[in-house]
Tab-separated table of C-alpha atoms (C1' of nucleotides) in Angstrom:
chain	number	residue	atom	x	y	z
A	1	MET	CA	29.188	20.938	-8.086
A	2	ASP	CA	27.254	17.992	-7.182
A	3	ALA	CA	23.753	18.642	-6.083
A	4	HIS	CA	20.449	17.094	-4.815
A	5	ILE	CA	16.997	17.974	-6.157
A	6	GLU	CA	15.726	18.567	-3.027
A	7	ASP	CA	17.883	21.483	-2.392
A	8	ILE	CA	18.228	22.657	-5.973
A	9	ALA	CA	16.629	26.280	-4.959
A	10	ARG	CA	20.166	27.260	-3.413
A	11	CYS	CA	22.012	26.720	-6.176
A	12	GLU	CA	20.014	29.071	-8.455
A	13	GLY	CA	21.928	30.320	-11.486
A	14	GLN	CA	24.945	27.703	-10.742
A	15	THR	CA	26.233	24.757	-12.729
A	16	VAL	CA	25.448	21.711	-11.100
A	17	THR	CA	25.742	17.858	-11.531
A	18	LEU	CA	22.951	15.592	-10.700
A	19	LYS	CA	23.404	12.162	-10.471
A	20	GLY	CA	19.929	9.842	-10.838
A	21	TRP	CA	17.855	8.575	-13.327
A	22	LEU	CA	15.358	9.453	-16.192
A	23	HIS	CA	12.099	9.498	-14.902
A	24	ASN	CA	10.208	10.586	-18.204
A	25	ARG	CA	11.006	12.153	-21.342
A	26	ARG	CA	8.927	14.418	-24.096
A	27	SER	CA	10.493	15.747	-27.126
A	28	SER	CA	9.557	18.402	-29.331
A	29	GLY	CA	12.257	18.292	-32.505
A	30	LYS	CA	14.715	20.535	-31.239
A	31	ILE	CA	13.969	20.084	-27.264
A	32	HIS	CA	13.863	17.692	-25.154
A	33	PHE	CA	12.413	17.718	-21.843
A	34	LEU	CA	13.811	15.152	-19.345
A	35	THR	CA	12.119	14.951	-15.799
A	36	LEU	CA	14.906	13.784	-13.519
A	37	ARG	CA	14.584	11.936	-10.054
A	38	ASP	CA	17.674	11.687	-7.910
A	39	GLY	CA	16.315	9.632	-4.660
A	40	THR	CA	15.602	13.343	-2.928
A	41	GLY	CA	13.029	14.731	-5.586
A	42	PHE	CA	11.854	14.974	-9.276
A	43	ILE	CA	12.660	18.322	-11.482
A	44	GLN	CA	12.447	18.799	-15.245
A	45	ALA	CA	15.657	19.336	-17.112
A	46	VAL	CA	15.508	21.028	-20.584
A	47	MET	CA	18.046	19.931	-23.276
A	48	SER	CA	17.963	22.216	-26.584
A	49	LYS	CA	19.701	21.406	-29.493
A	50	GLN	CA	21.263	24.571	-29.820
A	51	THR	CA	22.880	24.065	-26.455
A	52	VAL	CA	24.322	20.416	-26.507
A	53	GLY	CA	24.913	20.092	-30.442
A	54	GLU	CA	23.403	17.546	-32.978
A	55	GLU	CA	25.201	14.827	-31.767
A	56	ALA	CA	24.798	14.937	-28.268
A	57	PHE	CA	21.059	15.803	-28.831
A	58	THR	CA	20.256	13.006	-31.219
A	59	ARG	CA	22.005	10.298	-28.756
A	60	ALA	CA	19.355	11.412	-26.223
A	61	ASP	CA	16.571	10.555	-28.665
A	62	HIS	CA	16.266	7.189	-27.370
A	63	LEU	CA	16.837	7.411	-23.548
A	64	GLY	CA	14.287	4.660	-22.011
A	65	GLN	CA	12.672	5.451	-18.666
A	66	GLU	CA	14.850	4.997	-15.816
A	67	THR	CA	17.959	5.138	-17.482
A	68	SER	CA	20.671	6.141	-15.217
A	69	VAL	CA	22.132	9.528	-16.043
A	70	VAL	CA	24.534	12.085	-14.784
A	71	VAL	CA	23.574	15.662	-16.090
A	72	GLN	CA	25.337	18.858	-15.583
A	73	GLY	CA	23.708	21.818	-16.166
A	74	VAL	CA	22.402	25.444	-14.926
A	75	VAL	CA	19.556	25.742	-12.367
A	76	ARG	CA	17.258	28.087	-13.367
A	77	ALA	CA	14.075	29.647	-11.615
A	78	ASP	CA	10.890	29.083	-13.713
A	79	THR	CA	7.226	29.677	-12.653
A	80	ARG	CA	6.513	26.807	-15.035
A	81	ALA	CA	7.973	24.176	-13.219
A	82	PRO	CA	6.272	22.165	-10.752
A	83	GLY	CA	9.132	22.677	-8.090
A	84	GLY	CA	9.768	25.876	-9.391
A	85	TYR	CA	13.104	25.487	-10.524
A	86	GLU	CA	14.480	23.527	-13.842
A	87	ILE	CA	17.817	22.943	-15.054
A	88	ASP	CA	19.592	23.940	-18.659
A	89	VAL	CA	21.405	20.584	-19.650
A	90	THR	CA	24.747	21.200	-21.096
A	91	SER	CA	25.734	17.649	-21.057
A	92	LEU	CA	24.398	14.188	-20.107
A	93	GLU	CA	26.470	11.033	-19.657
A	94	VAL	CA	24.463	7.611	-19.531
A	95	VAL	CA	25.414	5.359	-16.680
A	96	GLY	CA	23.283	2.395	-17.113
A	97	GLU	CA	20.773	1.883	-19.811
A	98	SER	CA	16.890	0.878	-19.416
A	99	HIS	CA	14.827	-0.183	-22.279
A	100	ASP	CA	11.141	-1.104	-22.082
A	101	TYR	CA	10.442	-0.421	-18.363
A	102	PRO	CA	7.454	-1.708	-17.061
A	103	ILE	CA	5.875	1.006	-15.292
A	104	THR	CA	4.761	3.580	-17.981
A	105	PRO	CA	3.197	6.659	-17.522
A	106	LYS	CA	-0.058	5.262	-18.007
A	107	GLU	CA	-2.150	3.520	-15.452
A	108	HIS	CA	-1.708	0.183	-13.789
A	109	GLY	CA	-3.345	-2.141	-11.641
A	110	VAL	CA	-2.702	-3.258	-8.211
A	111	ASP	CA	-1.691	-6.440	-8.934
A	112	TYR	CA	0.825	-5.779	-11.765
A	113	LEU	CA	2.434	-2.650	-9.409
A	114	MET	CA	2.745	-5.066	-6.728
A	115	ASP	CA	4.530	-7.652	-8.479
A	116	ARG	CA	6.726	-4.951	-9.403
A	117	ARG	CA	7.219	-3.178	-5.992
A	118	HIS	CA	10.821	-3.093	-6.226
A	119	LEU	CA	10.452	-0.814	-9.285
A	120	TRP	CA	7.081	1.178	-8.097
A	121	ILE	CA	8.570	2.837	-5.249
A	122	ARG	CA	10.414	4.848	-8.020
A	123	THR	CA	7.288	6.475	-8.671
A	124	PRO	CA	6.491	10.372	-7.219
A	125	ARG	CA	3.602	9.195	-4.805
A	126	GLN	CA	5.392	5.796	-3.650
A	127	HIS	CA	8.605	7.887	-2.794
A	128	ALA	CA	6.724	10.691	-1.048
A	129	ILE	CA	4.665	7.848	1.240
A	130	LEU	CA	8.440	5.856	1.971
A	131	ARG	CA	9.847	9.849	3.022
A	132	VAL	CA	6.709	10.401	4.822
A	133	ARG	CA	7.224	7.350	6.860
A	134	HIS	CA	10.747	7.939	7.273
A	135	GLU	CA	9.775	11.137	8.912
A	136	ILE	CA	7.337	9.654	11.412
A	137	ILE	CA	9.559	7.086	12.426
A	138	ASP	CA	12.576	9.802	12.832
A	139	ALA	CA	9.696	11.879	14.998
A	140	VAL	CA	9.027	8.615	16.982
A	141	ARG	CA	12.781	7.950	18.122
A	142	ASP	CA	13.174	11.575	18.567
A	143	PHE	CA	9.953	11.806	20.916
A	144	PHE	CA	11.301	8.616	23.293
A	145	ASN	CA	14.793	9.674	23.087
A	146	GLY	CA	13.928	13.064	23.999
A	147	ARG	CA	12.064	12.131	27.114
A	148	GLY	CA	14.669	9.924	28.923
A	149	PHE	CA	13.203	6.736	27.323
A	150	ILE	CA	15.617	3.718	26.814
A	151	LEU	CA	15.495	1.880	23.622
A	152	ALA	CA	15.698	-2.065	24.729
A	153	ASP	CA	14.407	-3.875	21.895
A	154	THR	CA	12.731	-7.184	22.363
A	155	PRO	CA	13.255	-10.520	20.761
A	156	ILE	CA	11.941	-11.541	17.505
A	157	PHE	CA	11.999	-15.122	17.850
A	158	THR	CA	10.119	-16.004	20.840
A	159	PRO	CA	9.259	-19.757	22.533
A	160	ALA	CA	5.394	-18.907	22.747
A	161	ALA	CA	2.722	-16.940	22.134
A	162	CYS	CA	2.810	-13.579	24.119
A	163	GLU	CA	-0.700	-13.306	24.553
A	164	GLY	CA	-1.923	-16.753	23.027
A	165	THR	CA	-4.557	-15.524	21.327
A	166	THR	CA	-3.642	-14.588	17.732
A	167	THR	CA	-2.150	-16.891	15.587
A	168	LEU	CA	1.926	-17.300	15.084
A	169	PHE	CA	4.551	-17.934	12.579
A	170	PRO	CA	6.130	-20.871	13.631
A	171	VAL	CA	9.865	-21.354	12.629
A	172	GLN	CA	12.367	-24.084	12.431
A	173	TYR	CA	14.978	-23.333	15.418
A	174	PHE	CA	17.839	-25.733	14.816
A	175	GLU	CA	16.964	-29.611	14.773
A	176	ASP	CA	14.281	-30.034	17.337
A	177	THR	CA	12.721	-26.626	18.826
A	178	THR	CA	10.291	-24.556	17.205
A	179	ALA	CA	10.349	-20.830	17.700
A	180	TYR	CA	7.418	-18.195	17.067
A	181	LEU	CA	7.743	-14.697	15.409
A	182	THR	CA	7.040	-12.327	18.117
A	183	GLN	CA	3.556	-10.490	17.821
A	184	SER	CA	4.349	-7.904	20.178
A	185	GLY	CA	7.130	-6.903	22.672
A	186	GLN	CA	4.688	-6.128	25.444
A	187	LEU	CA	6.294	-8.962	27.827
A	188	TYR	CA	9.461	-8.341	27.538
A	189	ASN	CA	8.696	-4.755	27.601
A	190	GLU	CA	7.684	-4.920	31.043
A	191	ALA	CA	10.777	-6.512	32.394
A	192	ASN	CA	12.805	-3.867	30.335
A	193	ALA	CA	10.938	-1.378	32.095
A	194	MET	CA	11.366	-2.729	35.731
A	195	ALA	CA	15.255	-2.829	34.880
A	196	LEU	CA	15.495	0.705	33.112
A	197	GLY	CA	12.275	2.737	34.384
A	198	ARG	CA	10.832	4.240	30.679
A	199	VAL	CA	11.360	2.079	28.120
A	200	TYR	CA	10.772	1.284	24.271
A	201	CYS	CA	11.054	-1.305	21.588
A	202	PHE	CA	11.015	-0.530	18.073
A	203	GLY	CA	10.515	-3.522	15.808
A	204	PRO	CA	8.908	-5.487	13.104
A	205	THR	CA	6.052	-7.792	14.478
A	206	PHE	CA	4.203	-10.822	12.748
A	207	ARG	CA	0.559	-11.972	12.965
A	208	ALA	CA	-0.280	-15.202	11.012
A	209	GLU	CA	-3.980	-14.122	10.866
A	210	LYS	CA	-5.464	-14.754	6.885
A	211	SER	CA	-7.168	-10.863	7.445
A	212	LYS	CA	-7.651	-9.766	4.250
A	213	THR	CA	-8.510	-6.091	4.133
A	214	ARG	CA	-6.833	-2.935	3.658
A	215	ARG	CA	-5.904	-2.426	7.325
A	216	HIS	CA	-3.569	-5.314	7.706
A	217	LEU	CA	-0.241	-6.759	7.274
A	218	THR	CA	1.407	-9.828	7.919
A	219	GLU	CA	4.691	-8.381	9.138
A	220	PHE	CA	3.980	-4.682	10.170
A	221	TRP	CA	6.568	-2.605	12.632
A	222	MET	CA	4.878	-1.426	15.786
A	223	VAL	CA	6.526	1.022	18.432
A	224	GLU	CA	6.130	0.223	22.269
A	225	PRO	CA	6.773	2.329	25.365
A	226	GLU	CA	6.512	0.931	28.496
A	227	MET	CA	6.592	3.027	31.938
A	228	ALA	CA	7.262	1.724	35.666
A	229	TYR	CA	5.687	3.572	38.046
A	230	ALA	CA	2.781	4.766	35.746
A	231	THR	CA	-0.737	4.418	34.902
A	232	LEU	CA	-3.511	4.581	32.158
A	233	ASP	CA	-3.737	8.263	32.606
A	234	ASP	CA	-0.073	8.526	31.855
A	235	VAL	CA	-0.385	6.329	29.051
A	236	MET	CA	-3.490	8.321	27.640
A	237	GLU	CA	-1.105	11.769	28.092
A	238	LEU	CA	1.917	10.239	26.402
A	239	GLY	CA	0.168	8.603	23.540
A	240	GLU	CA	-1.571	12.156	22.710
A	241	ALA	CA	1.423	13.590	22.951
A	242	LEU	CA	3.582	11.615	20.554
A	243	ILE	CA	0.583	11.714	18.041
A	244	VAL	CA	0.792	15.543	18.094
A	245	ALA	CA	4.502	15.626	17.682
A	246	ILE	CA	4.497	13.514	14.645
A	247	VAL	CA	1.656	15.087	13.179
A	248	GLU	CA	3.514	18.650	14.005
A	249	ARG	CA	6.762	17.182	12.616
A	250	VAL	CA	5.126	15.814	9.247
A	251	LEU	CA	3.805	19.238	8.647
A	252	GLU	CA	7.075	20.845	9.489
A	253	ARG	CA	9.394	18.866	7.271
A	254	ARG	CA	7.598	16.987	4.427
A	255	ARG	CA	5.040	19.484	3.182
A	256	THR	CA	6.453	18.703	-0.593
A	257	GLU	CA	5.016	15.096	0.176
A	258	LEU	CA	2.220	15.911	1.634
A	259	GLU	CA	1.313	17.561	-1.934
A	260	THR	CA	2.200	15.067	-4.106
A	261	LEU	CA	-0.044	12.827	-2.042
A	262	GLU	CA	-2.938	15.451	-2.387
A	263	ARG	CA	-3.361	15.060	1.209
A	264	ASP	CA	-5.598	17.805	3.010
A	265	VAL	CA	-3.175	19.203	5.285
A	266	SER	CA	-5.677	21.004	7.206
A	267	ARG	CA	-7.056	17.884	8.825
A	268	LEU	CA	-3.701	17.292	10.127
A	269	GLU	CA	-3.658	21.043	11.229
A	270	ALA	CA	-6.598	20.066	13.342
A	271	VAL	CA	-4.802	17.347	15.344
A	272	LYS	CA	-3.733	19.208	18.448
A	273	ALA	CA	-3.923	18.237	22.041
A	274	PRO	CA	-6.526	18.083	23.789
A	275	PHE	CA	-8.078	14.898	22.061
A	276	PRO	CA	-11.271	14.149	23.023
A	277	ARG	CA	-11.513	11.266	25.706
A	278	MET	CA	-14.608	8.806	26.264
A	279	SER	CA	-15.339	5.375	28.287
A	280	TYR	CA	-16.365	2.283	26.166
A	281	ASP	CA	-19.684	2.791	28.194
A	282	GLU	CA	-20.389	6.019	26.531
A	283	ALA	CA	-19.334	4.631	23.340
A	284	VAL	CA	-21.569	1.587	23.544
A	285	GLU	CA	-24.263	4.749	23.915
A	286	ILE	CA	-23.420	6.384	21.071
A	287	LEU	CA	-23.072	3.792	18.879
A	288	LYS	CA	-26.854	2.875	20.161
A	289	LYS	CA	-28.182	6.312	18.864
A	290	GLU	CA	-26.502	6.129	15.824
A	291	GLY	CA	-28.978	2.928	15.402
A	292	LEU	CA	-26.088	0.100	15.525
A	293	PRO	CA	-26.490	-3.570	16.581
A	294	PHE	CA	-23.918	-2.982	19.135
A	295	GLU	CA	-24.523	-4.365	22.502
A	296	TRP	CA	-22.491	-4.208	25.649
A	297	GLY	CA	-19.490	-6.327	26.311
A	298	GLY	CA	-18.566	-6.532	22.669
A	299	ASP	CA	-15.491	-5.489	20.866
A	300	PHE	CA	-15.628	-2.710	18.028
A	301	GLY	CA	-15.694	-3.314	14.218
A	302	GLY	CA	-14.551	-1.390	11.417
A	303	THR	CA	-18.082	0.213	11.154
A	304	ASP	CA	-18.106	0.928	14.690
A	305	GLU	CA	-14.438	2.649	14.757
A	306	THR	CA	-15.215	4.787	11.844
A	307	VAL	CA	-18.520	6.068	13.243
A	308	LEU	CA	-17.491	7.105	16.548
A	309	SER	CA	-13.893	8.713	15.135
A	310	GLN	CA	-15.702	10.546	12.540
A	311	ARG	CA	-17.334	12.494	15.266
A	312	PHE	CA	-14.254	14.633	15.645
A	313	ASP	CA	-11.762	16.286	13.781
A	314	ARG	CA	-8.809	14.640	15.974
A	315	PRO	CA	-7.858	11.119	17.351
A	316	LEU	CA	-10.227	9.510	19.879
A	317	LEU	CA	-9.500	7.893	23.269
A	318	VAL	CA	-12.146	5.269	24.190
A	319	HIS	CA	-10.684	3.599	27.466
A	320	ARG	CA	-12.081	1.001	30.426
A	321	PHE	CA	-13.329	-1.758	27.975
A	322	PRO	CA	-14.495	-4.791	29.415
A	323	SER	CA	-12.148	-7.458	30.820
A	324	ALA	CA	-13.323	-9.910	28.891
A	325	ILE	CA	-12.043	-8.729	25.150
A	326	LYS	CA	-8.849	-7.743	26.273
A	327	ALA	CA	-5.424	-9.271	27.026
A	328	PHE	CA	-4.971	-11.047	30.188
A	329	TYR	CA	-2.285	-8.438	31.496
A	330	MET	CA	-4.751	-5.679	31.450
A	331	LYS	CA	-5.406	-4.273	35.113
A	332	PRO	CA	-8.915	-4.128	36.363
A	333	ASP	CA	-10.634	-0.883	37.089
A	334	PRO	CA	-10.863	-0.947	40.834
A	335	ALA	CA	-14.030	0.828	40.627
A	336	ARG	CA	-15.673	-1.706	38.399
A	337	PRO	CA	-13.850	-4.615	38.352
A	338	GLU	CA	-15.317	-5.838	35.164
A	339	LEU	CA	-13.613	-3.234	33.082
A	340	ALA	CA	-9.796	-3.161	32.075
A	341	LEU	CA	-7.720	0.025	32.266
A	342	GLY	CA	-6.973	-0.295	28.541
A	343	VAL	CA	-7.028	2.661	25.902
A	344	ASP	CA	-7.469	2.665	22.312
A	345	PHE	CA	-6.774	5.212	20.145
A	346	LEU	CA	-8.926	5.730	17.032
A	347	ALA	CA	-7.197	7.843	14.588
A	348	PRO	CA	-9.704	10.667	12.502
A	349	GLU	CA	-11.196	9.960	9.009
A	350	GLY	CA	-11.873	6.133	9.391
A	351	TYR	CA	-8.252	4.960	9.590
A	352	GLY	CA	-8.866	3.071	12.811
A	353	GLU	CA	-6.984	2.105	15.891
A	354	VAL	CA	-3.806	3.203	15.962
A	355	ILE	CA	-2.789	2.954	19.466
A	356	GLY	CA	-3.768	0.291	22.223
A	357	GLY	CA	-2.264	0.013	25.562
A	358	GLY	CA	-3.241	0.465	28.991
A	359	GLU	CA	-2.163	-0.453	32.569
A	360	ARG	CA	-0.814	-3.783	33.597
A	361	LEU	CA	-1.853	-5.796	36.129
A	362	ALA	CA	0.738	-5.712	38.800
A	363	ASP	CA	-0.696	-8.162	41.442
A	364	LEU	CA	0.423	-11.886	41.385
A	365	ASP	CA	-2.524	-13.639	42.543
A	366	LEU	CA	-4.558	-11.946	40.028
A	367	LEU	CA	-2.058	-12.640	37.217
A	368	LEU	CA	-2.172	-16.144	37.893
A	369	GLN	CA	-5.733	-16.410	37.979
A	370	ARG	CA	-6.108	-14.948	34.526
A	371	ILE	CA	-3.428	-17.172	33.321
A	372	LYS	CA	-5.085	-19.870	34.382
A	373	GLU	CA	-8.791	-18.383	33.198
A	374	HIS	CA	-7.307	-17.881	29.481
A	375	ASP	CA	-6.010	-21.441	29.691
A	376	LEU	CA	-2.119	-20.313	29.400
A	377	PRO	CA	0.704	-22.756	30.129
A	378	GLN	CA	2.015	-21.190	33.355
A	379	GLU	CA	5.614	-22.464	33.137
A	380	ALA	CA	5.887	-20.246	30.058
A	381	PHE	CA	5.297	-17.291	32.292
A	382	GLU	CA	7.317	-17.859	35.033
A	383	TRP	CA	9.909	-15.088	34.104
A	384	TYR	CA	6.777	-12.806	33.945
A	385	LEU	CA	5.482	-13.482	36.835
A	386	ASP	CA	8.831	-13.132	38.368
A	387	LEU	CA	8.188	-9.771	37.549
A	388	ARG	CA	5.023	-9.313	40.212
A	389	ARG	CA	7.371	-11.488	42.641
A	390	TYR	CA	10.588	-9.181	42.720
A	391	GLY	CA	9.386	-5.655	43.494
A	392	THR	CA	6.000	-5.199	41.321
A	393	VAL	CA	4.793	-1.546	40.716
A	394	PRO	CA	2.280	-0.086	39.014
A	395	HIS	CA	3.110	-0.042	35.181
A	396	ALA	CA	1.688	1.139	31.767
A	397	GLY	CA	2.255	1.287	28.212
A	398	PHE	CA	0.997	0.960	24.803
A	399	GLY	CA	1.864	0.197	21.040
A	400	MET	CA	1.850	2.159	17.859
A	401	GLY	CA	1.464	0.411	14.694
A	402	ILE	CA	3.467	2.513	12.509
A	403	GLU	CA	2.011	1.192	8.634
A	404	ARG	CA	-1.788	2.638	10.113
A	405	THR	CA	-0.218	5.998	11.257
A	406	VAL	CA	1.794	6.556	7.905
A	407	ALA	CA	-1.782	5.780	6.099
A	408	TRP	CA	-3.458	8.194	8.225
A	409	ILE	CA	-1.059	11.011	7.833
A	410	CYS	CA	-0.513	10.317	4.035
A	411	GLY	CA	-4.288	10.009	3.805
A	412	LEU	CA	-3.744	6.422	1.719
A	413	GLU	CA	-6.510	3.853	0.477
A	414	HIS	CA	-4.890	0.947	1.529
A	415	ILE	CA	-1.997	0.236	4.077
A	416	ARG	CA	0.305	-1.849	1.463
A	417	GLU	CA	1.611	1.383	0.362
A	418	THR	CA	2.948	2.494	3.579
A	419	VAL	CA	5.965	-0.056	3.630
A	420	PRO	CA	8.613	-0.613	1.140
A	421	TYR	CA	7.745	-4.585	0.609
A	422	PRO	CA	4.463	-5.171	2.447
A	423	ARG	CA	3.825	-8.646	3.412
A	424	MET	CA	0.216	-9.954	3.106
A	425	LEU	CA	-1.863	-13.184	2.783
A	426	TYR	CA	-1.042	-14.048	-0.493
A	427	ARG	CA	1.985	-11.745	-0.960
A	428	LEU	CA	5.535	-12.389	-0.347
A	429	TYR	CA	6.949	-11.419	-3.792
A	430	PRO	CA	9.226	-9.713	-4.278
B	1	U	C1'	-12.250	-19.583	6.968
B	2	C	C1'	-16.555	-16.516	4.535
B	3	C	C1'	-19.169	-13.391	1.100
B	4	U	C1'	-18.803	-10.427	-3.426
B	5	C	C1'	-16.454	-8.701	-7.826
B	6	A	C1'	-12.826	-9.573	-11.610
B	7	G	C1'	-9.062	-12.096	-15.259
B	8	U	C1'	-9.247	-9.923	-23.247
B	9	A	C1'	-2.325	-7.027	-26.984
B	10	G	C1'	3.227	-5.340	-22.885
B	11	C	C1'	-0.104	-1.932	-19.481
B	12	U	C1'	-5.206	-0.181	-18.663
B	13	C	C1'	-9.687	-1.408	-20.674
B	14	A	C1'	-13.924	-2.004	-24.765
B	15	A	C1'	-16.500	-5.788	-27.468
B	16	U	C1'	-26.411	-7.568	-27.944
B	17	G	C1'	-24.113	-15.789	-28.114
B	18	G	C1'	-22.049	-13.842	-34.917
B	19	C	C1'	-15.172	-10.755	-38.824
B	20	A	C1'	-10.698	-9.789	-31.702
B	21	G	C1'	-11.268	-3.420	-31.107
B	22	A	C1'	-9.342	1.230	-28.538
B	23	G	C1'	-5.488	4.511	-25.738
B	24	C	C1'	-1.097	4.010	-24.117
B	25	A	C1'	3.904	1.745	-24.417
B	26	U	C1'	7.735	-0.466	-28.490
B	27	C	C1'	9.671	1.127	-33.864
B	28	C	C1'	9.575	4.722	-37.936
B	29	G	C1'	8.252	9.809	-39.476
B	30	G	C1'	7.075	15.337	-37.676
B	31	C	C1'	7.020	19.315	-34.062
B	32	U	C1'	11.603	25.114	-29.996
B	33	G	C1'	8.004	25.086	-23.781
B	34	U	C1'	6.147	19.942	-22.901
B	35	U	C1'	3.617	18.578	-17.903
B	36	A	C1'	0.504	10.853	-17.846
B	37	A	C1'	3.062	16.613	-24.324
B	38	C	C1'	0.449	16.030	-28.974
B	39	C	C1'	0.252	14.549	-34.606
B	40	G	C1'	1.134	10.736	-38.758
B	41	G	C1'	2.371	5.275	-39.520
B	42	A	C1'	3.979	0.249	-38.374
B	43	G	C1'	4.207	-4.631	-35.649
B	44	G	C1'	1.976	-6.712	-31.382
B	45	G	C1'	-3.707	-11.682	-29.509
B	46	U	C1'	-3.513	-19.634	-26.834
B	47	U	C1'	-9.715	-13.984	-24.418
B	48	G	C1'	-6.614	-17.344	-16.739
B	49	C	C1'	-7.041	-23.471	-17.286
B	50	U	C1'	-9.945	-28.104	-17.973
B	51	G	C1'	-14.657	-29.484	-19.560
B	52	G	C1'	-19.689	-29.101	-21.688
B	53	U	C1'	-24.248	-26.393	-23.973
B	54	U	C1'	-24.795	-24.368	-28.926
B	55	C	C1'	-24.567	-24.183	-36.304
B	56	G	C1'	-21.157	-21.107	-33.628
B	57	A	C1'	-18.536	-18.688	-27.122
B	58	G	C1'	-14.428	-13.612	-24.960
B	59	U	C1'	-19.519	-13.881	-23.973
B	60	C	C1'	-23.859	-18.835	-21.042
B	61	C	C1'	-23.010	-23.678	-17.456
B	62	A	C1'	-19.789	-26.229	-13.951
B	63	G	C1'	-15.268	-27.294	-11.641
B	64	C	C1'	-10.293	-25.204	-10.869
B	65	C	C1'	-6.072	-21.310	-10.765
B	66	U	C1'	-4.737	-16.212	-9.924
B	67	G	C1'	-5.979	-11.692	-7.646
B	68	A	C1'	-9.094	-7.246	-5.773
B	69	G	C1'	-12.803	-5.513	-1.974
B	70	G	C1'	-15.232	-6.885	2.538
B	71	A	C1'	-16.547	-9.814	7.080
B	72	G	C1'	-14.475	-11.890	11.317
B	73	C	C1'	-9.561	-10.961	14.342
B	74	C	C1'	-6.599	-7.352	15.397
B	75	A	C1'	-1.986	-2.425	15.268
RNA sequence: UCCUCAGUAGCUCAAUGGCAGAGCAUCCGGCUGUUAACCGGAGGGUUGCUGGUUCGAGUCCAGCCUGAGGAGCCA
């Protein structure tokens, strides 16, 4: 009977077939300890000379790390085993040999591992992270699908800057046109919301910024919901519910992986609604009290975000920023027009902004004025302006960075481990 | 783009300006409960590149290359 390691507990006492790879091998003369992996988990297989015979035992003497093998054996509960179970091997078949595997059980440097990322992802830690990433993405989809949101993806090739602020990657589009890789689905999402009510897009986005920090990738995944007839308050509630749903889901289904990552799950268990909320004004007061050299009107730096978020055990919502530091499409606060109805979600433990969003500018004249102020080419935004010409409504939405969310939930030092093949400044291989 | 740090065996790292070293990996031998297994032995070097100082440079100086951490910007 074929079996997978992740549900080996259900096979206790039975003879099973595992198809996988040899992760590591130890031997003490008449007994081999083979750590196997099959993509679903890791388990130790015990091969004794007595059981399999001299010939088969000797053949297993020189199996290299990552040799692909099909192993038959009996599942046995064992308190000494990390997962609680072991396999007593009855037969072993080599599918593909492996010699001089580059990633040995000892430590390696980041550069070395990054050059071998295609092999690095086989290790227990990376395996656990990618499985948590999958669970987070699955939770995100279930969350929106279960609330009546329609997945309406936005283009990756775009004709011009969405926001005109950050740097874009140009690509040649046939003979004589330059296209740009999207940095946000935001504007198209608004059009989709006017067509479908509540929508979300979920895809890769690209930023050609020469950022060199543990929080940045040049290619990252973002989920962006957008709702017609919605306000800033709706966005804050939706984002809060989304994060709660993600954390609950990972705690429920990926305990084993969090354990592998040595994540302090009590920090995740504390993430429950309601999240603390404060205005930008209040945040500035706190930063000043903490003695940071921060002036009203500026944007938060990494240190500022960390100081603010470390005061709470769950994500912090900071809302109503100065319009000057926010995108042109943000709606001004009617009570104080110098403020924008935007919100940032700052993850706890210093992980920074995971969600950014707010209420959009629905008024045609004001939007035209903002486009002029930001020195943007109006003709490129005519389609976007149409959304205000033909039945404009209050609407709001946000973007959540998947990799930062994964980094936070897994408790990682660096965002580069949150995606199979990270793209960064100076990192395009493999 | 700016600031700081690093580059020595396949990997991770030592070496006061004075003989190029260790652990792991590999190969050989030993071991029936290992958990990054352990024990004994063997092989393994253009010290990132170019130039300079010096009797002598892995070590000091200059430039370059590659990478890491941080800043700015952002999710």
